[in-house]
mmCIF file of C-alpha atoms in Angstrom:
data_model
loop_
_atom_site.group_PDB
_atom_site.id
_atom_site.type_symbol
_atom_site.label_atom_id
_atom_site.label_comp_id
_atom_site.label_asym_id
_atom_site.label_seq_id
_atom_site.Cartn_x
_atom_site.Cartn_y
_atom_site.Cartn_z
ATOM 1 C CA LYS E 1 4.070 -30.852 -23.991
ATOM 2 C CA PRO E 2 4.006 -34.881 -24.246
ATOM 3 C CA GLY E 3 7.127 -36.185 -23.029
ATOM 4 C CA GLU E 4 8.727 -33.167 -21.650
ATOM 5 C CA GLN E 5 9.881 -32.364 -17.588
ATOM 6 C CA LYS E 6 8.650 -30.475 -14.930
ATOM 7 C CA HIS E 7 11.266 -28.777 -13.223
ATOM 8 C CA PRO E 8 9.735 -28.289 -9.453
ATOM 9 C CA LYS E 9 7.624 -26.174 -8.581
ATOM 10 C CA GLU E 10 9.176 -22.961 -6.553
ATOM 11 C CA PRO E 11 7.245 -22.465 -3.743
ATOM 12 C CA SER E 12 4.523 -20.352 -3.691
ATOM 13 C CA SER E 13 5.555 -18.129 -0.969
ATOM 14 C CA LEU E 14 8.705 -17.125 -3.262
ATOM 15 C CA GLN E 15 6.920 -17.309 -7.000
ATOM 16 C CA CYS E 16 4.721 -14.608 -5.058
ATOM 17 C CA MET E 17 4.203 -10.460 -4.569
ATOM 18 C CA HIS E 18 2.215 -10.418 -0.577
ATOM 19 C CA LEU E 19 0.508 -8.137 -0.268
ATOM 20 C CA ALA E 20 -1.665 -7.434 3.151
ATOM 21 C CA VAL E 21 -5.380 -5.129 3.329
ATOM 22 C CA VAL E 22 -7.481 -4.626 6.426
ATOM 23 C CA ALA E 23 -11.017 -3.782 5.789
ATOM 24 C CA CYS E 24 -13.033 -3.621 8.386
ATOM 25 C CA GLY E 25 -16.509 -1.404 8.311
ATOM 26 C CA ASP E 26 -17.531 0.418 5.086
ATOM 27 C CA ARG E 27 -14.180 -0.047 3.562
ATOM 28 C CA LEU E 28 -15.374 -3.746 1.049
ATOM 29 C CA GLU E 29 -15.505 -1.245 -2.512
ATOM 30 C CA GLU E 30 -12.252 0.531 -1.619
ATOM 31 C CA THR E 31 -10.435 -2.062 -1.037
ATOM 32 C CA LEU E 32 -11.171 -4.643 -3.570
ATOM 33 C CA ILE E 33 -10.361 -1.128 -6.264
ATOM 34 C CA MET E 34 -7.194 -1.358 -4.566
ATOM 35 C CA LEU E 35 -7.270 -5.511 -5.563
ATOM 36 C CA LYS E 36 -7.841 -4.473 -8.869
ATOM 37 C CA SER E 37 -5.917 -1.938 -9.241
ATOM 38 C CA ALA E 38 -3.214 -4.204 -8.384
ATOM 39 C CA VAL E 39 -4.036 -6.952 -10.391
ATOM 40 C CA LEU E 40 -4.427 -3.776 -13.762
ATOM 41 C CA PHE E 41 -0.837 -3.361 -13.358
ATOM 42 C CA SER E 42 1.318 -6.282 -12.091
ATOM 43 C CA ASN E 43 3.736 -9.242 -14.220
ATOM 44 C CA ARG E 44 4.581 -11.362 -11.198
ATOM 45 C CA ARG E 45 1.320 -13.536 -9.292
ATOM 46 C CA LEU E 46 0.360 -12.135 -6.505
ATOM 47 C CA CYS E 47 -0.990 -13.486 -3.203
ATOM 48 C CA PHE E 48 -3.806 -10.926 -1.156
ATOM 49 C CA HIS E 49 -3.718 -11.323 2.941
ATOM 50 C CA ILE E 50 -7.226 -9.498 3.769
ATOM 51 C CA PHE E 51 -7.569 -9.406 6.743
ATOM 52 C CA ALA E 52 -11.652 -8.393 7.619
ATOM 53 C CA GLU E 53 -14.336 -8.403 9.622
ATOM 54 C CA ASP E 54 -16.412 -11.413 9.826
ATOM 55 C CA SER E 55 -19.464 -9.456 7.614
ATOM 56 C CA LEU E 56 -17.610 -8.305 4.870
ATOM 57 C CA LYS E 57 -15.745 -12.166 4.716
ATOM 58 C CA PRO E 58 -18.163 -13.387 2.052
ATOM 59 C CA GLU E 59 -18.624 -10.629 0.115
ATOM 60 C CA PHE E 60 -15.039 -10.578 -0.570
ATOM 61 C CA GLU E 61 -15.333 -13.855 -1.611
ATOM 62 C CA LYS E 62 -18.416 -13.545 -4.511
ATOM 63 C CA LYS E 63 -16.715 -10.052 -5.259
ATOM 64 C CA LEU E 64 -13.245 -11.678 -6.011
ATOM 65 C CA LYS E 65 -14.891 -14.567 -8.297
ATOM 66 C CA GLU E 66 -16.561 -12.403 -10.090
ATOM 67 C CA TRP E 67 -13.235 -11.397 -12.129
ATOM 68 C CA PRO E 68 -11.922 -12.656 -14.850
ATOM 69 C CA SER E 69 -9.839 -15.514 -16.133
ATOM 70 C CA SER E 70 -7.323 -13.916 -17.609
ATOM 71 C CA TYR E 71 -6.816 -11.466 -14.299
ATOM 72 C CA THR E 72 -8.044 -14.209 -11.296
ATOM 73 C CA LYS E 73 -4.890 -16.388 -11.886
ATOM 74 C CA LYS E 74 -2.923 -13.544 -11.543
ATOM 75 C CA PHE E 75 -3.321 -13.587 -8.031
ATOM 76 C CA GLU E 76 -4.398 -16.242 -4.798
ATOM 77 C CA SER E 77 -6.331 -14.616 -1.746
ATOM 78 C CA ASN E 78 -6.225 -15.711 1.539
ATOM 79 C CA LEU E 79 -8.975 -14.053 4.187
ATOM 80 C CA TYR E 80 -8.413 -14.705 7.738
ATOM 81 C CA PRO E 81 -10.095 -13.098 11.211
ATOM 82 C CA ILE E 82 -9.407 -10.045 12.897
ATOM 83 C CA THR E 83 -7.254 -10.876 15.746
ATOM 84 C CA PHE E 84 -5.005 -9.447 18.018
ATOM 85 C CA SER E 85 -1.542 -11.814 19.501
ATOM 86 C CA VAL E 86 -1.146 -10.116 22.734
ATOM 87 C CA GLY E 87 -2.989 -7.147 25.281
ATOM 88 C CA ASN E 88 -6.461 -6.671 24.901
ATOM 89 C CA ALA E 89 -8.707 -6.895 21.833
ATOM 90 C CA GLN E 90 -10.690 -4.386 22.592
ATOM 91 C CA GLU E 91 -8.732 -1.506 23.294
ATOM 92 C CA TRP E 92 -6.782 -2.331 20.040
ATOM 93 C CA LYS E 93 -10.318 -2.254 18.066
ATOM 94 C CA LYS E 94 -10.656 0.864 19.447
ATOM 95 C CA LEU E 95 -7.453 2.549 18.879
ATOM 96 C CA PHE E 96 -7.751 5.203 16.175
ATOM 97 C CA LYS E 97 -10.117 3.439 12.864
ATOM 98 C CA PRO E 98 -11.808 0.192 13.903
ATOM 99 C CA CYS E 99 -9.006 -2.962 13.284
ATOM 100 C CA ALA E 100 -6.333 -0.256 12.265
ATOM 101 C CA ALA E 101 -4.568 -1.729 14.498
ATOM 102 C CA GLN E 102 -4.611 -5.248 13.146
ATOM 103 C CA ARG E 103 -1.461 -4.823 10.432
ATOM 104 C CA LEU E 104 1.135 -4.445 13.745
ATOM 105 C CA PHE E 105 0.418 -8.326 14.670
ATOM 106 C CA LEU E 106 1.642 -9.067 10.719
ATOM 107 C CA PRO E 107 4.393 -10.610 11.833
ATOM 108 C CA VAL E 108 3.150 -12.687 14.005
ATOM 109 C CA ILE E 109 -0.135 -13.831 12.372
ATOM 110 C CA LEU E 110 1.777 -14.686 8.733
ATOM 111 C CA LYS E 111 5.146 -16.220 10.216
ATOM 112 C CA ASP E 112 5.377 -18.530 6.452
ATOM 113 C CA VAL E 113 5.615 -15.407 4.567
ATOM 114 C CA ASP E 114 9.073 -13.757 4.589
ATOM 115 C CA SER E 115 8.244 -10.218 2.844
ATOM 116 C CA LEU E 116 4.960 -8.144 2.392
ATOM 117 C CA LEU E 117 3.474 -5.252 1.379
ATOM 118 C CA TYR E 118 0.785 -3.443 3.183
ATOM 119 C CA VAL E 119 -1.023 -1.106 1.733
ATOM 120 C CA ASP E 120 -4.083 1.244 3.650
ATOM 121 C CA THR E 121 -7.629 0.395 1.673
ATOM 122 C CA ASP E 122 -7.437 3.751 0.397
ATOM 123 C CA VAL E 123 -4.940 3.135 -2.048
ATOM 124 C CA LEU E 124 -4.074 2.930 -5.535
ATOM 125 C CA PHE E 125 -1.252 1.444 -7.626
ATOM 126 C CA LEU E 126 -0.657 3.149 -10.906
ATOM 127 C CA ARG E 127 2.582 1.078 -11.759
ATOM 128 C CA PRO E 128 3.126 -2.448 -10.732
ATOM 129 C CA ILE E 129 3.522 -3.736 -8.106
ATOM 130 C CA ASP E 130 6.853 -5.080 -8.915
ATOM 131 C CA ASP E 131 8.548 -1.568 -8.754
ATOM 132 C CA ILE E 132 8.324 -1.415 -5.240
ATOM 133 C CA TRP E 133 8.645 -4.842 -3.807
ATOM 134 C CA HIS E 134 12.528 -4.197 -6.076
ATOM 135 C CA LEU E 135 13.550 -2.027 -3.249
ATOM 136 C CA LEU E 136 13.302 -4.998 -0.722
ATOM 137 C CA ARG E 137 16.506 -5.461 -2.098
ATOM 138 C CA GLU E 138 17.539 -2.604 -1.542
ATOM 139 C CA PHE E 139 17.697 -2.908 2.051
ATOM 140 C CA ASN E 140 20.635 -2.555 4.190
ATOM 141 C CA SER E 141 22.189 -5.006 6.473
ATOM 142 C CA THR E 142 19.835 -3.482 9.335
ATOM 143 C CA GLN E 143 17.021 -2.865 7.302
ATOM 144 C CA LEU E 144 13.761 -4.413 7.833
ATOM 145 C CA ALA E 145 11.042 -2.475 7.344
ATOM 146 C CA ALA E 146 9.916 0.539 4.518
ATOM 147 C CA MET E 147 7.999 4.298 4.968
ATOM 148 C CA ALA E 148 7.812 6.972 3.339
ATOM 149 C CA PRO E 149 7.726 11.154 5.181
ATOM 150 C CA GLU E 150 5.164 11.695 6.524
ATOM 151 C CA HIS E 151 5.426 15.505 5.662
ATOM 152 C CA GLU E 152 7.671 16.318 3.058
ATOM 153 C CA ILE E 153 7.910 20.501 4.953
ATOM 154 C CA PRO E 154 8.828 20.557 8.458
ATOM 155 C CA LYS E 155 6.881 23.758 9.398
ATOM 156 C CA ILE E 156 3.695 22.710 7.986
ATOM 157 C CA GLY E 157 3.891 18.693 8.831
ATOM 158 C CA TRP E 158 1.691 17.144 11.696
ATOM 159 C CA TYR E 159 4.496 15.141 13.762
ATOM 160 C CA SER E 160 6.512 18.042 14.053
ATOM 161 C CA ARG E 161 3.938 20.718 14.933
ATOM 162 C CA PHE E 162 1.784 18.630 17.784
ATOM 163 C CA ALA E 163 3.734 15.564 18.305
ATOM 164 C CA ARG E 164 3.433 14.744 22.328
ATOM 165 C CA HIS E 165 5.899 11.331 21.414
ATOM 166 C CA PRO E 166 8.806 10.309 19.776
ATOM 167 C CA TYR E 167 8.416 10.242 16.125
ATOM 168 C CA TYR E 168 10.776 8.700 12.824
ATOM 169 C CA GLY E 169 12.939 12.308 10.846
ATOM 170 C CA THR E 170 11.740 15.626 10.906
ATOM 171 C CA THR E 171 8.280 14.362 10.239
ATOM 172 C CA GLY E 172 7.552 11.531 10.700
ATOM 173 C CA VAL E 173 6.967 8.235 8.971
ATOM 174 C CA ASN E 174 3.589 7.991 7.195
ATOM 175 C CA SER E 175 2.193 4.072 7.769
ATOM 176 C CA GLY E 176 -0.067 3.538 4.952
ATOM 177 C CA VAL E 177 2.596 1.644 2.762
ATOM 178 C CA MET E 178 4.219 -0.110 4.439
ATOM 179 C CA LEU E 179 6.819 -2.494 2.996
ATOM 180 C CA MET E 180 8.125 -5.138 5.263
ATOM 181 C CA ASN E 181 10.319 -7.916 5.863
ATOM 182 C CA LEU E 182 9.222 -10.716 8.546
ATOM 183 C CA THR E 183 11.802 -12.367 8.589
ATOM 184 C CA ARG E 184 14.035 -10.368 9.799
ATOM 185 C CA ILE E 185 11.281 -8.543 11.674
ATOM 186 C CA ARG E 186 10.341 -11.411 13.781
ATOM 187 C CA SER E 187 14.206 -12.440 14.718
ATOM 188 C CA THR E 188 15.201 -8.898 15.875
ATOM 189 C CA GLN E 189 15.570 -8.096 19.460
ATOM 190 C CA PHE E 190 14.317 -3.946 19.357
ATOM 191 C CA LYS E 191 15.639 -0.963 21.708
ATOM 192 C CA ASN E 192 12.762 0.459 23.177
ATOM 193 C CA SER E 193 12.559 3.073 26.699
ATOM 194 C CA LEU E 194 11.032 0.337 28.154
ATOM 195 C CA ILE E 195 13.313 -1.923 29.372
ATOM 196 C CA PRO E 196 17.448 -1.560 29.148
ATOM 197 C CA GLY E 197 17.754 -5.063 26.547
ATOM 198 C CA GLY E 198 16.130 -5.246 23.410
ATOM 199 C CA LEU E 199 12.434 -6.171 22.945
ATOM 200 C CA THR E 200 11.078 -8.952 20.232
ATOM 201 C CA TRP E 201 8.247 -7.200 17.637
ATOM 202 C CA GLU E 202 5.604 -9.296 19.854
ATOM 203 C CA GLU E 203 6.971 -8.963 23.493
ATOM 204 C CA MET E 204 7.470 -5.016 22.440
ATOM 205 C CA LEU E 205 3.855 -3.658 21.440
ATOM 206 C CA TYR E 206 1.399 -3.773 24.626
ATOM 207 C CA PRO E 207 3.784 -2.397 27.101
ATOM 208 C CA LEU E 208 4.669 0.516 24.663
ATOM 209 C CA TYR E 209 0.947 1.659 23.758
ATOM 210 C CA GLN E 210 -0.257 0.890 27.507
ATOM 211 C CA LYS E 211 3.208 3.554 27.955
ATOM 212 C CA TYR E 212 2.085 5.927 25.439
ATOM 213 C CA LYS E 213 -1.374 5.190 24.830
ATOM 214 C CA ASN E 214 -2.880 8.955 26.492
ATOM 215 C CA TYR E 215 -0.829 10.831 23.824
ATOM 216 C CA ILE E 216 -0.739 8.957 20.328
ATOM 217 C CA THR E 217 -3.496 10.966 17.934
ATOM 218 C CA TRP E 218 -3.273 8.332 14.591
ATOM 219 C CA GLY E 219 -3.273 5.131 16.305
ATOM 220 C CA ASP E 220 -0.589 2.043 15.291
ATOM 221 C CA GLN E 221 1.101 4.385 12.745
ATOM 222 C CA ASP E 222 1.939 6.518 15.744
ATOM 223 C CA LEU E 223 3.088 2.831 17.325
ATOM 224 C CA LEU E 224 5.280 2.874 14.113
ATOM 225 C CA ASN E 225 6.681 6.301 14.563
ATOM 226 C CA ILE E 226 7.978 5.923 18.220
ATOM 227 C CA ILE E 227 10.011 1.768 17.891
ATOM 228 C CA PHE E 228 12.031 3.773 14.431
ATOM 229 C CA TYR E 229 12.427 6.728 16.642
ATOM 230 C CA PHE E 230 14.200 4.581 19.294
ATOM 231 C CA ASN E 231 15.552 1.700 15.367
ATOM 232 C CA PRO E 232 16.134 4.271 13.596
ATOM 233 C CA GLU E 233 18.980 1.819 11.760
ATOM 234 C CA CYS E 234 15.831 -0.419 10.399
ATOM 235 C CA LEU E 235 14.018 2.347 8.275
ATOM 236 C CA TYR E 236 14.676 2.511 4.721
ATOM 237 C CA VAL E 237 13.203 5.378 3.631
ATOM 238 C CA PHE E 238 11.623 5.666 0.756
ATOM 239 C CA PRO E 239 10.068 8.379 -1.448
ATOM 240 C CA CYS E 240 6.711 10.866 -1.936
ATOM 241 C CA GLN E 241 5.584 8.921 -4.832
ATOM 242 C CA TRP E 242 5.404 5.602 -3.428
ATOM 243 C CA ASN E 243 2.877 7.624 -0.883
ATOM 244 C CA TYR E 244 1.156 10.267 -2.362
ATOM 245 C CA ARG E 245 -1.225 12.032 -0.802
ATOM 246 C CA PRO E 246 -3.603 15.663 -0.534
ATOM 247 C CA ASP E 247 -1.128 16.852 1.567
ATOM 248 C CA HIS E 248 1.807 16.581 -1.647
ATOM 249 C CA CYS E 249 -0.512 19.347 -3.640
ATOM 250 C CA MET E 250 -2.935 20.981 -1.716
ATOM 251 C CA TYR E 251 -0.533 23.388 -0.746
ATOM 252 C CA GLY E 252 1.314 22.802 -3.594
ATOM 253 C CA SER E 253 3.374 21.056 -5.434
ATOM 254 C CA ASN E 254 5.905 19.626 -2.128
ATOM 255 C CA CYS E 255 6.815 16.266 -3.812
ATOM 256 C CA ARG E 256 9.618 16.474 -6.364
ATOM 257 C CA GLY E 257 9.584 13.295 -6.764
ATOM 258 C CA ALA E 258 6.393 12.478 -8.159
ATOM 259 C CA GLU E 259 7.477 16.074 -10.150
ATOM 260 C CA GLU E 260 10.330 13.938 -11.742
ATOM 261 C CA GLU E 261 8.555 10.281 -12.410
ATOM 262 C CA GLY E 262 4.843 11.014 -12.635
ATOM 263 C CA VAL E 263 3.363 9.106 -8.345
ATOM 264 C CA SER E 264 3.385 5.123 -8.298
ATOM 265 C CA ILE E 265 1.120 4.885 -5.538
ATOM 266 C CA LEU E 266 -1.534 7.285 -4.673
ATOM 267 C CA HIS E 267 -3.160 7.286 -0.862
ATOM 268 C CA GLY E 268 -6.912 8.914 -0.980
ATOM 269 C CA ASN E 269 -6.596 9.595 3.364
ATOM 270 C CA ARG E 270 -9.488 11.309 4.814
ATOM 271 C CA GLY E 271 -11.720 10.548 2.934
ATOM 272 C CA VAL E 272 -11.021 11.927 -0.412
ATOM 273 C CA TYR E 273 -12.609 9.260 -3.060
ATOM 274 C CA HIS E 274 -16.129 10.060 -2.000
ATOM 275 C CA ASP E 275 -16.126 13.762 -1.100
ATOM 276 C CA ASP E 276 -15.278 16.925 -3.401
ATOM 277 C CA LYS E 277 -12.659 18.354 -1.398
ATOM 278 C CA GLN E 278 -9.862 16.623 -3.840
ATOM 279 C CA PRO E 279 -11.558 15.967 -7.364
ATOM 280 C CA THR E 280 -8.313 14.630 -8.957
ATOM 281 C CA PHE E 281 -7.940 11.910 -6.384
ATOM 282 C CA LYS E 282 -11.835 11.088 -6.963
ATOM 283 C CA ALA E 283 -11.321 11.038 -10.983
ATOM 284 C CA LEU E 284 -8.534 8.703 -10.674
ATOM 285 C CA TYR E 285 -10.378 6.308 -8.192
ATOM 286 C CA GLU E 286 -13.416 6.123 -9.727
ATOM 287 C CA VAL E 287 -12.256 5.301 -12.911
ATOM 288 C CA ILE E 288 -9.854 2.449 -12.289
ATOM 289 C CA ARG E 289 -13.788 1.494 -10.588
ATOM 290 C CA ASP E 290 -15.188 1.964 -13.682
ATOM 291 C CA PHE E 291 -12.709 0.504 -15.995
ATOM 292 C CA PRO E 292 -13.568 -3.601 -17.847
ATOM 293 C CA PHE E 293 -11.518 -5.525 -16.944
ATOM 294 C CA GLU E 294 -11.267 -6.678 -20.726
ATOM 295 C CA ASP E 295 -11.323 -3.746 -21.422
ATOM 296 C CA ASN E 296 -8.527 -1.307 -23.783
ATOM 297 C CA LEU E 297 -6.732 0.398 -21.154
ATOM 298 C CA PHE E 298 -6.283 3.298 -23.120
ATOM 299 C CA GLN E 299 -9.722 3.651 -24.262
ATOM 300 C CA SER E 300 -11.664 3.148 -21.372
ATOM 301 C CA LEU E 301 -8.698 4.255 -18.765
ATOM 302 C CA TYR E 302 -6.389 6.581 -19.451
ATOM 303 C CA TYR E 303 -8.474 8.477 -22.303
ATOM 304 C CA PRO E 304 -11.735 8.704 -19.924
ATOM 305 C CA LEU E 305 -9.281 9.979 -16.811
ATOM 306 C CA GLN E 306 -7.601 12.921 -19.032
ATOM 307 C CA SER E 307 -11.294 14.457 -19.835
ATOM 308 C CA LYS E 308 -11.949 13.560 -16.095
ATOM 309 C CA PHE E 309 -8.979 15.922 -14.543
ATOM 310 C CA LEU E 310 -9.659 18.747 -17.214
ATOM 311 C CA ASP E 311 -12.587 19.471 -14.720
ATOM 312 C CA THR E 312 -10.421 20.421 -11.311
ATOM 313 C CA VAL E 313 -7.319 22.521 -13.246
ATOM 314 C CA HIS E 314 -9.146 25.231 -10.826
ATOM 315 C CA THR E 315 -7.779 22.952 -7.949
ATOM 316 C CA LEU E 316 -4.233 22.682 -6.507
ATOM 317 C CA CYS E 317 -3.864 19.137 -6.965
ATOM 318 C CA GLY E 318 -5.570 19.606 -10.435
ATOM 319 C CA ARG E 319 -3.143 21.655 -12.199
ATOM 320 C CA ILE E 320 -0.300 18.894 -12.069
ATOM 321 C CA PRO E 321 -2.562 16.564 -13.880
ATOM 322 C CA GLN E 322 1.481 14.535 -15.155
ATOM 323 C CA VAL E 323 1.809 14.203 -11.700
ATOM 324 C CA PHE E 324 -1.319 11.410 -11.684
ATOM 325 C CA LEU E 325 -1.029 11.127 -15.803
ATOM 326 C CA LYS E 326 2.831 9.788 -16.209
ATOM 327 C CA GLN E 327 3.368 6.415 -13.966
ATOM 328 C CA ILE E 328 0.085 5.395 -15.215
ATOM 329 C CA GLU E 329 1.130 5.979 -18.620
ATOM 330 C CA LYS E 330 4.293 4.150 -18.924
ATOM 331 C CA THR E 331 2.452 1.197 -17.254
ATOM 332 C CA MET E 332 0.211 1.379 -20.648
ATOM 333 C CA LYS E 333 2.878 1.558 -23.161
ATOM 334 C CA LYS E 334 4.656 -1.151 -21.026
ATOM 335 C CA VAL E 335 1.026 -3.775 -20.682
ATOM 336 C CA TYR E 336 0.097 -2.426 -24.651
ATOM 337 C CA GLU E 337 3.984 -2.931 -26.070
ATOM 338 C CA ASN E 338 3.848 -6.417 -24.296
ATOM 339 C CA ARG E 339 0.581 -7.958 -25.233
ATOM 340 C CA VAL E 340 1.497 -6.555 -29.464
ATOM 341 C CA ILE E 341 4.775 -8.693 -29.039
ATOM 342 C CA VAL E 342 3.749 -11.890 -27.641
ATOM 343 C CA TYR E 343 1.006 -11.483 -29.892
ATOM 344 C CA LEU E 344 3.338 -10.733 -33.347
ATOM 345 C CA GLY E 345 5.292 -13.943 -31.819
ATOM 346 C CA ALA E 346 2.469 -15.723 -31.631
ATOM 347 C CA ASN E 347 1.553 -15.023 -35.454
ATOM 348 C CA HIS E 348 4.758 -15.234 -36.311
ATOM 349 C CA ARG E 349 5.300 -19.088 -36.442
ATOM 350 C CA TYR E 350 3.232 -19.942 -38.395
#
């Protein structure tokens, strides 16, 4: 209003929940659907940090601008080239999947960002990012990153059966959803198997890769497991509903947190959004992809999802639809209630 005193704005780095993703090859659409799921449900403003091959950049800029203004005002996006600050860039590029190793360099590149949520391109948010962002407050004084276990059951877990290198805990951790306090990562001296003293994050990456490169299968995720094996006090482990993968239901349901609370973050690894091996995962991806932004969430997202799920009941994951729907339903009710309250409040003034 005229004459009203304006309060100084909080720096955008504090206002924002920072979300980073690395996109190469054919991952453009998948990344956009992930970002869409983030924007659909989040409450606070988002800052996207998109690391992409040069060929994908113009398309990212174009597609994000096409979203309606009611959504584009909820985020700002920054695009970065793929860069590796230490070691051989070509070697890093070839590690596991193209560009995946980029995530290891986020603390070094994003020097002005305090905390960050990194996710793989094949992730979907089924509730506000605000809720996982709040877990940063639960870190104790030594914790600087958070990930979920790679598996719930050691006897069928990959690391516990096949790993030829050190890994965190009894089943290792999965790096597809990783919450990080970058300030702490930058200022910590990490214990390691290279020298008796500590090394900074940046000093440690390339020598560690050189030492273990013949033993690692999952690239950067294996390196993170090695780092936290030597520094277990630095890791906060969050439950499986924050990184829910086909492994949690394809051998029978083994993520208790998801059974109780519903899936919070869906991780469709192994390409399950694009083939017919896990129709439940594919259904969620397609419904979020096809949701017209300005439509009613219940009508154009929740109901189509329910009907698609009816076709998946013959699969192990499809037998537990409530696990996939519980958080979405809760989130949509909140969004709906907030809009109704705002609407009623606006009318009440007249």
